[in-house]
Amino acid sequence: MTSWHANDVEANGIRLHYTRTGGDKPPVLLTHGFSDDGLCWTPVAKALEADYDVIMLDARGHGHSDGPEEGYSSAHHAADVAGVIAALGLRRPAVLGHSMGAATALALASGYPELPGAILLEDPPQWWVPQPDAEAGRDAWRQRMWAWVVALKRKTREELVAQQRAETPEWSEEELGPWADAKLRLSINVMSRTPNVASDAGQLGRIACPALLITSDPERGGLVTPEGATALQALVPQLQVARITEAGHSIRRDQLGRYLEVVRGFLAEHAR
């Protein structure tokens, strides 16, 4: 980790922060989930840095990136990632995203199909599946997230670490500090974000690069159901699906070893 460096780039009129492992290796860009930030990928980056130039991006409103008052849709995040790819001169990087970051990777690959060399999706919200009462669901989501974020920001770092350790004893200690730091750095402006709606799922047919969907157990909190995975494969025919059991929404934190096996296998074949 001593060779890692952090820096900022300008994209879409805002400052975006990243941490990079470096080296003349195939680039892998990591896009985190809602309320996390780039350094929440630290265990994964440590595992991959010998073979890849790993770039851990702080999404707008997260980490050390700017937090504008609005602009938190997947389209905005994808435009930011496209700007970072251009600013850093990355040539067709693999993009590995979790949750919100996986939705960003999908939006990037469909909106800018020439940019990513491959995408890897860790349990994205399955917005390509139409949901009944979608408007009411978005309102309920916003209320839950607002209450959750406010409650987190009232705690100290030590309290957050202790709480998460008790709630997720399967997580390694290395996960807890970055998780807590990300919550304390989170801009309240991110609450203008709304969940994606399945309004333009046909756009996903523009994805041209290799794609991997990593799913887990819905009964443990995984978002993608087997039916949802099948529906996404119908829209993205080249999509591969890898299911990791005994894991919830944060698949890599619950089952890091198996997660890395899947990710390494896919990157070895498709990251150049």
PDB file of C-alpha atoms in Angstrom:
ATOM      1  CA  MET A   1       0.000   0.000   0.000  1.00  0.00           C
ATOM      2  CA  THR A   2       3.008   2.313   0.369  1.00  0.00           C
ATOM      3  CA  SER A   3       3.118   2.876  -3.400  1.00  0.00           C
ATOM      4  CA  TRP A   4      -0.527   3.947  -3.614  1.00  0.00           C
ATOM      5  CA  HIS A   5      -1.213   7.576  -4.386  1.00  0.00           C
ATOM      6  CA  ALA A   6      -4.278   9.789  -4.167  1.00  0.00           C
ATOM      7  CA  ASN A   7      -5.233  12.643  -6.452  1.00  0.00           C
ATOM      8  CA  ASP A   8      -8.134  14.599  -7.927  1.00  0.00           C
ATOM      9  CA  VAL A   9      -9.423  15.149 -11.444  1.00  0.00           C
ATOM     10  CA  GLU A  10     -12.009  17.564 -12.822  1.00  0.00           C
ATOM     11  CA  ALA A  11     -14.984  16.053 -14.616  1.00  0.00           C
ATOM     12  CA  ASN A  12     -18.437  17.450 -15.375  1.00  0.00           C
ATOM     13  CA  GLY A  13     -17.623  20.626 -13.480  1.00  0.00           C
ATOM     14  CA  ILE A  14     -16.765  18.924 -10.182  1.00  0.00           C
ATOM     15  CA  ARG A  15     -13.662  17.571  -8.459  1.00  0.00           C
ATOM     16  CA  LEU A  16     -13.478  13.789  -8.176  1.00  0.00           C
ATOM     17  CA  HIS A  17     -11.001  12.051  -5.874  1.00  0.00           C
ATOM     18  CA  TYR A  18      -9.359   8.689  -6.432  1.00  0.00           C
ATOM     19  CA  THR A  19      -6.718   6.422  -4.942  1.00  0.00           C
ATOM     20  CA  ARG A  20      -4.548   4.419  -7.344  1.00  0.00           C
ATOM     21  CA  THR A  21      -2.181   1.504  -6.877  1.00  0.00           C
ATOM     22  CA  GLY A  22      -0.309   2.319 -10.118  1.00  0.00           C
ATOM     23  CA  GLY A  23       2.079   0.429 -12.341  1.00  0.00           C
ATOM     24  CA  ASP A  24       2.141  -0.484 -16.016  1.00  0.00           C
ATOM     25  CA  LYS A  25      -0.621  -3.060 -15.713  1.00  0.00           C
ATOM     26  CA  PRO A  26      -4.164  -3.477 -17.024  1.00  0.00           C
ATOM     27  CA  PRO A  27      -6.411  -0.850 -15.383  1.00  0.00           C
ATOM     28  CA  VAL A  28      -9.303  -1.865 -13.134  1.00  0.00           C
ATOM     29  CA  LEU A  29     -11.607   0.944 -12.001  1.00  0.00           C
ATOM     30  CA  LEU A  30     -13.618   0.289  -8.822  1.00  0.00           C
ATOM     31  CA  THR A  31     -16.960   2.040  -8.211  1.00  0.00           C
ATOM     32  CA  HIS A  32     -18.370   1.726  -4.707  1.00  0.00           C
ATOM     33  CA  GLY A  33     -21.889   1.467  -3.319  1.00  0.00           C
ATOM     34  CA  PHE A  34     -24.073   4.146  -1.765  1.00  0.00           C
ATOM     35  CA  SER A  35     -22.505   5.686   1.379  1.00  0.00           C
ATOM     36  CA  ASP A  36     -19.171   3.870   0.878  1.00  0.00           C
ATOM     37  CA  ASP A  37     -16.152   5.456  -0.783  1.00  0.00           C
ATOM     38  CA  GLY A  38     -13.114   4.370  -2.742  1.00  0.00           C
ATOM     39  CA  LEU A  39     -11.050   3.138   0.195  1.00  0.00           C
ATOM     40  CA  CYS A  40     -13.815   0.702   1.117  1.00  0.00           C
ATOM     41  CA  TRP A  41     -12.265  -1.384  -1.679  1.00  0.00           C
ATOM     42  CA  THR A  42      -8.920  -1.634   0.168  1.00  0.00           C
ATOM     43  CA  PRO A  43      -8.920  -5.443   0.726  1.00  0.00           C
ATOM     44  CA  VAL A  44      -9.832  -6.047  -2.924  1.00  0.00           C
ATOM     45  CA  ALA A  45      -7.241  -3.557  -4.176  1.00  0.00           C
ATOM     46  CA  LYS A  46      -4.530  -5.195  -2.068  1.00  0.00           C
ATOM     47  CA  ALA A  47      -5.433  -8.557  -3.573  1.00  0.00           C
ATOM     48  CA  LEU A  48      -5.369  -7.263  -7.168  1.00  0.00           C
ATOM     49  CA  GLU A  49      -2.556  -4.698  -7.187  1.00  0.00           C
ATOM     50  CA  ALA A  50       0.184  -7.165  -8.108  1.00  0.00           C
ATOM     51  CA  ASP A  51      -1.498  -7.791 -11.458  1.00  0.00           C
ATOM     52  CA  TYR A  52      -3.595  -4.672 -12.089  1.00  0.00           C
ATOM     53  CA  ASP A  53      -3.454  -0.896 -11.846  1.00  0.00           C
ATOM     54  CA  VAL A  54      -6.395  -0.441  -9.473  1.00  0.00           C
ATOM     55  CA  ILE A  55      -8.198   2.912  -9.366  1.00  0.00           C
ATOM     56  CA  MET A  56     -10.586   3.417  -6.425  1.00  0.00           C
ATOM     57  CA  LEU A  57     -12.907   6.323  -7.232  1.00  0.00           C
ATOM     58  CA  ASP A  58     -14.900   8.379  -4.732  1.00  0.00           C
ATOM     59  CA  ALA A  59     -18.296   9.022  -6.341  1.00  0.00           C
ATOM     60  CA  ARG A  60     -19.703  12.532  -6.175  1.00  0.00           C
ATOM     61  CA  GLY A  61     -20.948  13.291  -2.679  1.00  0.00           C
ATOM     62  CA  HIS A  62     -18.803  10.510  -1.234  1.00  0.00           C
ATOM     63  CA  GLY A  63     -15.324  10.391   0.259  1.00  0.00           C
ATOM     64  CA  HIS A  64     -13.180  13.350  -0.748  1.00  0.00           C
ATOM     65  CA  SER A  65     -15.037  14.155  -3.977  1.00  0.00           C
ATOM     66  CA  ASP A  66     -17.229  17.241  -4.344  1.00  0.00           C
ATOM     67  CA  GLY A  67     -20.847  16.939  -3.228  1.00  0.00           C
ATOM     68  CA  PRO A  68     -22.997  19.110  -5.484  1.00  0.00           C
ATOM     69  CA  GLU A  69     -26.583  19.802  -4.462  1.00  0.00           C
ATOM     70  CA  GLU A  70     -28.002  17.565  -7.202  1.00  0.00           C
ATOM     71  CA  GLY A  71     -27.003  15.138  -9.913  1.00  0.00           C
ATOM     72  CA  TYR A  72     -26.914  11.715  -8.241  1.00  0.00           C
ATOM     73  CA  SER A  73     -28.545   9.473 -10.824  1.00  0.00           C
ATOM     74  CA  SER A  74     -26.724   6.555 -12.415  1.00  0.00           C
ATOM     75  CA  ALA A  75     -26.433   8.655 -15.576  1.00  0.00           C
ATOM     76  CA  HIS A  76     -24.598  11.379 -13.633  1.00  0.00           C
ATOM     77  CA  HIS A  77     -22.293   8.832 -11.993  1.00  0.00           C
ATOM     78  CA  ALA A  78     -21.598   7.184 -15.368  1.00  0.00           C
ATOM     79  CA  ALA A  79     -20.729  10.554 -16.901  1.00  0.00           C
ATOM     80  CA  ASP A  80     -18.338  11.163 -14.000  1.00  0.00           C
ATOM     81  CA  VAL A  81     -16.640   7.800 -14.576  1.00  0.00           C
ATOM     82  CA  ALA A  82     -16.380   8.547 -18.297  1.00  0.00           C
ATOM     83  CA  GLY A  83     -14.707  11.845 -17.392  1.00  0.00           C
ATOM     84  CA  VAL A  84     -12.262  10.108 -15.064  1.00  0.00           C
ATOM     85  CA  ILE A  85     -11.375   7.532 -17.727  1.00  0.00           C
ATOM     86  CA  ALA A  86     -10.640  10.365 -20.162  1.00  0.00           C
ATOM     87  CA  ALA A  87      -8.717  12.472 -17.614  1.00  0.00           C
ATOM     88  CA  LEU A  88      -6.485   9.561 -16.604  1.00  0.00           C
ATOM     89  CA  GLY A  89      -6.031   8.311 -20.161  1.00  0.00           C
ATOM     90  CA  LEU A  90      -7.280   4.834 -19.292  1.00  0.00           C
ATOM     91  CA  ARG A  91      -7.692   2.524 -22.258  1.00  0.00           C
ATOM     92  CA  ARG A  92     -10.776   0.324 -21.946  1.00  0.00           C
ATOM     93  CA  PRO A  93     -10.473  -0.398 -18.224  1.00  0.00           C
ATOM     94  CA  ALA A  94     -12.380  -3.163 -16.535  1.00  0.00           C
ATOM     95  CA  VAL A  95     -14.975  -1.582 -14.227  1.00  0.00           C
ATOM     96  CA  LEU A  96     -15.958  -3.443 -11.067  1.00  0.00           C
ATOM     97  CA  GLY A  97     -18.872  -1.931  -9.170  1.00  0.00           C
ATOM     98  CA  HIS A  98     -20.876  -2.733  -6.061  1.00  0.00           C
ATOM     99  CA  SER A  99     -24.564  -1.853  -5.621  1.00  0.00           C
ATOM    100  CA  MET A 100     -24.879   1.807  -6.698  1.00  0.00           C
ATOM    101  CA  GLY A 101     -21.460   1.439  -8.313  1.00  0.00           C
ATOM    102  CA  ALA A 102     -22.654  -1.625 -10.230  1.00  0.00           C
ATOM    103  CA  ALA A 103     -25.598   0.417 -11.523  1.00  0.00           C
ATOM    104  CA  THR A 104     -23.015   3.026 -12.552  1.00  0.00           C
ATOM    105  CA  ALA A 105     -21.052   0.363 -14.446  1.00  0.00           C
ATOM    106  CA  LEU A 106     -24.206  -0.708 -16.285  1.00  0.00           C
ATOM    107  CA  ALA A 107     -25.010   2.909 -17.168  1.00  0.00           C
ATOM    108  CA  LEU A 108     -21.435   3.481 -18.329  1.00  0.00           C
ATOM    109  CA  ALA A 109     -21.367   0.376 -20.523  1.00  0.00           C
ATOM    110  CA  SER A 110     -24.739   1.181 -22.099  1.00  0.00           C
ATOM    111  CA  GLY A 111     -24.232   4.940 -22.426  1.00  0.00           C
ATOM    112  CA  TYR A 112     -20.554   4.827 -23.421  1.00  0.00           C
ATOM    113  CA  PRO A 113     -20.123   1.324 -24.902  1.00  0.00           C
ATOM    114  CA  GLU A 114     -16.703   2.178 -26.329  1.00  0.00           C
ATOM    115  CA  LEU A 115     -15.151   2.955 -22.921  1.00  0.00           C
ATOM    116  CA  PRO A 116     -15.106  -0.144 -20.657  1.00  0.00           C
ATOM    117  CA  GLY A 117     -13.201  -3.254 -21.617  1.00  0.00           C
ATOM    118  CA  ALA A 118     -15.334  -5.331 -19.244  1.00  0.00           C
ATOM    119  CA  ILE A 119     -17.802  -4.774 -16.411  1.00  0.00           C
ATOM    120  CA  LEU A 120     -18.224  -6.734 -13.194  1.00  0.00           C
ATOM    121  CA  LEU A 121     -21.400  -6.149 -11.198  1.00  0.00           C
ATOM    122  CA  GLU A 122     -21.583  -6.973  -7.494  1.00  0.00           C
ATOM    123  CA  ASP A 123     -25.276  -7.195  -6.528  1.00  0.00           C
ATOM    124  CA  PRO A 124     -26.710  -4.136  -8.309  1.00  0.00           C
ATOM    125  CA  PRO A 125     -30.274  -2.970  -7.601  1.00  0.00           C
ATOM    126  CA  GLN A 126     -32.264  -4.863 -10.233  1.00  0.00           C
ATOM    127  CA  TRP A 127     -33.917  -1.793 -11.750  1.00  0.00           C
ATOM    128  CA  TRP A 128     -34.334  -3.569 -15.108  1.00  0.00           C
ATOM    129  CA  VAL A 129     -37.163  -5.581 -13.505  1.00  0.00           C
ATOM    130  CA  PRO A 130     -40.401  -3.516 -13.391  1.00  0.00           C
ATOM    131  CA  GLN A 131     -41.626  -2.988  -9.845  1.00  0.00           C
ATOM    132  CA  PRO A 132     -45.249  -2.400  -8.785  1.00  0.00           C
ATOM    133  CA  ASP A 133     -45.880   0.895  -6.991  1.00  0.00           C
ATOM    134  CA  ALA A 134     -42.446   2.162  -8.044  1.00  0.00           C
ATOM    135  CA  GLU A 135     -43.142   5.749  -6.958  1.00  0.00           C
ATOM    136  CA  ALA A 136     -44.199   4.707  -3.463  1.00  0.00           C
ATOM    137  CA  GLY A 137     -41.155   2.455  -3.291  1.00  0.00           C
ATOM    138  CA  ARG A 138     -38.829   5.351  -4.126  1.00  0.00           C
ATOM    139  CA  ASP A 139     -40.396   7.544  -1.448  1.00  0.00           C
ATOM    140  CA  ALA A 140     -40.086   4.778   1.144  1.00  0.00           C
ATOM    141  CA  TRP A 141     -36.465   4.171   0.153  1.00  0.00           C
ATOM    142  CA  ARG A 142     -35.611   7.850   0.523  1.00  0.00           C
ATOM    143  CA  GLN A 143     -37.196   8.022   3.975  1.00  0.00           C
ATOM    144  CA  ARG A 144     -35.343   4.907   5.165  1.00  0.00           C
ATOM    145  CA  MET A 145     -32.032   6.101   3.824  1.00  0.00           C
ATOM    146  CA  TRP A 146     -32.446   9.586   5.288  1.00  0.00           C
ATOM    147  CA  ALA A 147     -33.122   8.168   8.744  1.00  0.00           C
ATOM    148  CA  TRP A 148     -30.212   5.732   8.410  1.00  0.00           C
ATOM    149  CA  VAL A 149     -27.703   8.378   7.280  1.00  0.00           C
ATOM    150  CA  VAL A 150     -28.751  10.849   9.982  1.00  0.00           C
ATOM    151  CA  ALA A 151     -28.439   8.162  12.671  1.00  0.00           C
ATOM    152  CA  LEU A 152     -24.959   7.200  11.451  1.00  0.00           C
ATOM    153  CA  LYS A 153     -23.724  10.777  11.403  1.00  0.00           C
ATOM    154  CA  ARG A 154     -24.655  11.191  15.060  1.00  0.00           C
ATOM    155  CA  LYS A 155     -22.123   8.531  16.047  1.00  0.00           C
ATOM    156  CA  THR A 156     -18.374   8.735  16.499  1.00  0.00           C
ATOM    157  CA  ARG A 157     -16.004   6.652  14.399  1.00  0.00           C
ATOM    158  CA  GLU A 158     -15.402   4.327  17.330  1.00  0.00           C
ATOM    159  CA  GLU A 159     -19.151   3.862  17.836  1.00  0.00           C
ATOM    160  CA  LEU A 160     -19.676   3.119  14.149  1.00  0.00           C
ATOM    161  CA  VAL A 161     -16.881   0.539  14.093  1.00  0.00           C
ATOM    162  CA  ALA A 162     -18.223  -1.184  17.226  1.00  0.00           C
ATOM    163  CA  GLN A 163     -21.769  -1.210  15.857  1.00  0.00           C
ATOM    164  CA  GLN A 164     -20.759  -2.677  12.508  1.00  0.00           C
ATOM    165  CA  ARG A 165     -18.488  -5.248  14.135  1.00  0.00           C
ATOM    166  CA  ALA A 166     -21.444  -6.474  16.197  1.00  0.00           C
ATOM    167  CA  GLU A 167     -23.845  -6.491  13.228  1.00  0.00           C
ATOM    168  CA  THR A 168     -21.477  -8.182  10.747  1.00  0.00           C
ATOM    169  CA  PRO A 169     -19.058 -10.424  12.677  1.00  0.00           C
ATOM    170  CA  GLU A 170     -18.114 -12.141   9.399  1.00  0.00           C
ATOM    171  CA  TRP A 171     -16.456  -8.953   8.089  1.00  0.00           C
ATOM    172  CA  SER A 172     -12.697  -8.638   8.540  1.00  0.00           C
ATOM    173  CA  GLU A 173     -11.368  -5.911  10.802  1.00  0.00           C
ATOM    174  CA  GLU A 174      -9.820  -4.284   7.730  1.00  0.00           C
ATOM    175  CA  GLU A 175     -13.315  -3.489   6.417  1.00  0.00           C
ATOM    176  CA  LEU A 176     -14.590  -1.652   9.479  1.00  0.00           C
ATOM    177  CA  GLY A 177     -12.454   1.500   9.572  1.00  0.00           C
ATOM    178  CA  PRO A 178     -12.972   2.480   5.910  1.00  0.00           C
ATOM    179  CA  TRP A 179     -16.702   1.699   6.228  1.00  0.00           C
ATOM    180  CA  ALA A 180     -17.012   4.051   9.228  1.00  0.00           C
ATOM    181  CA  ASP A 181     -14.868   6.776   7.670  1.00  0.00           C
ATOM    182  CA  ALA A 182     -16.999   6.744   4.526  1.00  0.00           C
ATOM    183  CA  LYS A 183     -20.186   7.286   6.520  1.00  0.00           C
ATOM    184  CA  LEU A 184     -18.717  10.274   8.332  1.00  0.00           C
ATOM    185  CA  ARG A 185     -17.472  11.842   5.078  1.00  0.00           C
ATOM    186  CA  LEU A 186     -20.748  11.316   3.196  1.00  0.00           C
ATOM    187  CA  SER A 187     -22.378  14.536   1.954  1.00  0.00           C
ATOM    188  CA  ILE A 188     -26.003  14.930   2.955  1.00  0.00           C
ATOM    189  CA  ASN A 189     -26.612  16.131  -0.613  1.00  0.00           C
ATOM    190  CA  VAL A 190     -26.565  12.524  -1.777  1.00  0.00           C
ATOM    191  CA  MET A 191     -30.069  12.217  -0.368  1.00  0.00           C
ATOM    192  CA  SER A 192     -31.335  13.895  -3.532  1.00  0.00           C
ATOM    193  CA  ARG A 193     -30.570  10.563  -5.186  1.00  0.00           C
ATOM    194  CA  THR A 194     -33.489   8.375  -6.205  1.00  0.00           C
ATOM    195  CA  PRO A 195     -33.407   4.651  -6.960  1.00  0.00           C
ATOM    196  CA  ASN A 196     -33.287   3.703 -10.628  1.00  0.00           C
ATOM    197  CA  VAL A 197     -36.474   2.921 -12.453  1.00  0.00           C
ATOM    198  CA  ALA A 198     -36.825   0.343 -15.204  1.00  0.00           C
ATOM    199  CA  SER A 199     -37.708   3.038 -17.755  1.00  0.00           C
ATOM    200  CA  ASP A 200     -35.095   2.291 -20.394  1.00  0.00           C
ATOM    201  CA  ALA A 201     -33.965  -1.273 -19.833  1.00  0.00           C
ATOM    202  CA  GLY A 202     -33.713  -1.716 -23.601  1.00  0.00           C
ATOM    203  CA  GLN A 203     -30.705   0.612 -23.520  1.00  0.00           C
ATOM    204  CA  LEU A 204     -28.795  -2.220 -21.855  1.00  0.00           C
ATOM    205  CA  GLY A 205     -28.714  -3.974 -25.211  1.00  0.00           C
ATOM    206  CA  ARG A 206     -26.034  -1.470 -26.246  1.00  0.00           C
ATOM    207  CA  ILE A 207     -23.535  -3.092 -23.873  1.00  0.00           C
ATOM    208  CA  ALA A 208     -20.821  -4.599 -26.044  1.00  0.00           C
ATOM    209  CA  CYS A 209     -18.124  -5.616 -23.570  1.00  0.00           C
ATOM    210  CA  PRO A 210     -17.839  -8.838 -21.554  1.00  0.00           C
ATOM    211  CA  ALA A 211     -19.958  -8.670 -18.409  1.00  0.00           C
ATOM    212  CA  LEU A 212     -20.141 -10.562 -15.133  1.00  0.00           C
ATOM    213  CA  LEU A 213     -22.950 -10.417 -12.584  1.00  0.00           C
ATOM    214  CA  ILE A 214     -22.054 -11.574  -9.068  1.00  0.00           C
ATOM    215  CA  THR A 215     -25.106 -12.497  -6.995  1.00  0.00           C
ATOM    216  CA  SER A 216     -25.696 -13.804  -3.487  1.00  0.00           C
ATOM    217  CA  ASP A 217     -28.553 -15.018  -1.281  1.00  0.00           C
ATOM    218  CA  PRO A 218     -31.720 -12.878  -1.383  1.00  0.00           C
ATOM    219  CA  GLU A 219     -32.729 -14.296   1.998  1.00  0.00           C
ATOM    220  CA  ARG A 220     -29.540 -12.758   3.422  1.00  0.00           C
ATOM    221  CA  GLY A 221     -30.105  -9.365   1.826  1.00  0.00           C
ATOM    222  CA  GLY A 222     -28.886  -9.910  -1.743  1.00  0.00           C
ATOM    223  CA  LEU A 223     -30.729  -7.647  -4.172  1.00  0.00           C
ATOM    224  CA  VAL A 224     -30.566  -9.726  -7.356  1.00  0.00           C
ATOM    225  CA  THR A 225     -32.922 -12.686  -7.477  1.00  0.00           C
ATOM    226  CA  PRO A 226     -32.411 -15.674  -9.803  1.00  0.00           C
ATOM    227  CA  GLU A 227     -35.278 -14.308 -11.907  1.00  0.00           C
ATOM    228  CA  GLY A 228     -33.613 -10.895 -12.002  1.00  0.00           C
ATOM    229  CA  ALA A 229     -30.336 -12.436 -13.162  1.00  0.00           C
ATOM    230  CA  THR A 230     -32.146 -14.274 -15.952  1.00  0.00           C
ATOM    231  CA  ALA A 231     -33.913 -11.068 -16.989  1.00  0.00           C
ATOM    232  CA  LEU A 232     -30.603  -9.203 -17.211  1.00  0.00           C
ATOM    233  CA  GLN A 233     -29.070 -11.998 -19.284  1.00  0.00           C
ATOM    234  CA  ALA A 234     -31.952 -11.641 -21.733  1.00  0.00           C
ATOM    235  CA  LEU A 235     -31.010  -7.968 -22.146  1.00  0.00           C
ATOM    236  CA  VAL A 236     -27.227  -8.536 -22.117  1.00  0.00           C
ATOM    237  CA  PRO A 237     -26.720 -11.941 -23.805  1.00  0.00           C
ATOM    238  CA  GLN A 238     -22.968 -12.112 -23.126  1.00  0.00           C
ATOM    239  CA  LEU A 239     -23.542 -11.681 -19.383  1.00  0.00           C
ATOM    240  CA  GLN A 240     -22.052 -14.386 -17.165  1.00  0.00           C
ATOM    241  CA  VAL A 241     -23.544 -15.015 -13.732  1.00  0.00           C
ATOM    242  CA  ALA A 242     -21.643 -16.218 -10.666  1.00  0.00           C
ATOM    243  CA  ARG A 243     -23.589 -16.883  -7.498  1.00  0.00           C
ATOM    244  CA  ILE A 244     -21.763 -16.815  -4.170  1.00  0.00           C
ATOM    245  CA  THR A 245     -23.763 -18.411  -1.392  1.00  0.00           C
ATOM    246  CA  GLU A 246     -23.697 -17.608   2.331  1.00  0.00           C
ATOM    247  CA  ALA A 247     -23.400 -13.927   1.452  1.00  0.00           C
ATOM    248  CA  GLY A 248     -25.696 -10.918   1.508  1.00  0.00           C
ATOM    249  CA  HIS A 249     -25.598  -7.580  -0.292  1.00  0.00           C
ATOM    250  CA  SER A 250     -21.920  -6.870   0.495  1.00  0.00           C
ATOM    251  CA  ILE A 251     -20.746 -10.071  -1.133  1.00  0.00           C
ATOM    252  CA  ARG A 252     -17.031  -9.348  -0.995  1.00  0.00           C
ATOM    253  CA  ARG A 253     -17.172  -8.486   2.696  1.00  0.00           C
ATOM    254  CA  ASP A 254     -19.092 -11.640   3.533  1.00  0.00           C
ATOM    255  CA  GLN A 255     -17.103 -14.080   1.368  1.00  0.00           C
ATOM    256  CA  LEU A 256     -13.886 -12.369   0.258  1.00  0.00           C
ATOM    257  CA  GLY A 257     -11.993 -15.503  -0.725  1.00  0.00           C
ATOM    258  CA  ARG A 258     -14.668 -16.855  -3.039  1.00  0.00           C
ATOM    259  CA  TYR A 259     -15.367 -13.384  -4.371  1.00  0.00           C
ATOM    260  CA  LEU A 260     -11.732 -12.885  -5.346  1.00  0.00           C
ATOM    261  CA  GLU A 261     -11.629 -16.264  -7.082  1.00  0.00           C
ATOM    262  CA  VAL A 262     -14.554 -15.218  -9.276  1.00  0.00           C
ATOM    263  CA  VAL A 263     -13.210 -11.725  -9.961  1.00  0.00           C
ATOM    264  CA  ARG A 264      -9.659 -12.893 -10.691  1.00  0.00           C
ATOM    265  CA  GLY A 265     -10.903 -15.579 -13.061  1.00  0.00           C
ATOM    266  CA  PHE A 266     -12.972 -13.102 -15.054  1.00  0.00           C
ATOM    267  CA  LEU A 267     -10.273 -10.418 -15.106  1.00  0.00           C
ATOM    268  CA  ALA A 268      -7.616 -12.901 -16.214  1.00  0.00           C
ATOM    269  CA  GLU A 269      -9.705 -13.601 -19.294  1.00  0.00           C
ATOM    270  CA  HIS A 270     -10.998 -10.127 -20.087  1.00  0.00           C
ATOM    271  CA  ALA A 271      -8.781  -7.389 -18.567  1.00  0.00           C
ATOM    272  CA  ARG A 272      -6.017  -6.294 -20.931  1.00  0.00           C
TER     273      ARG A 272
END
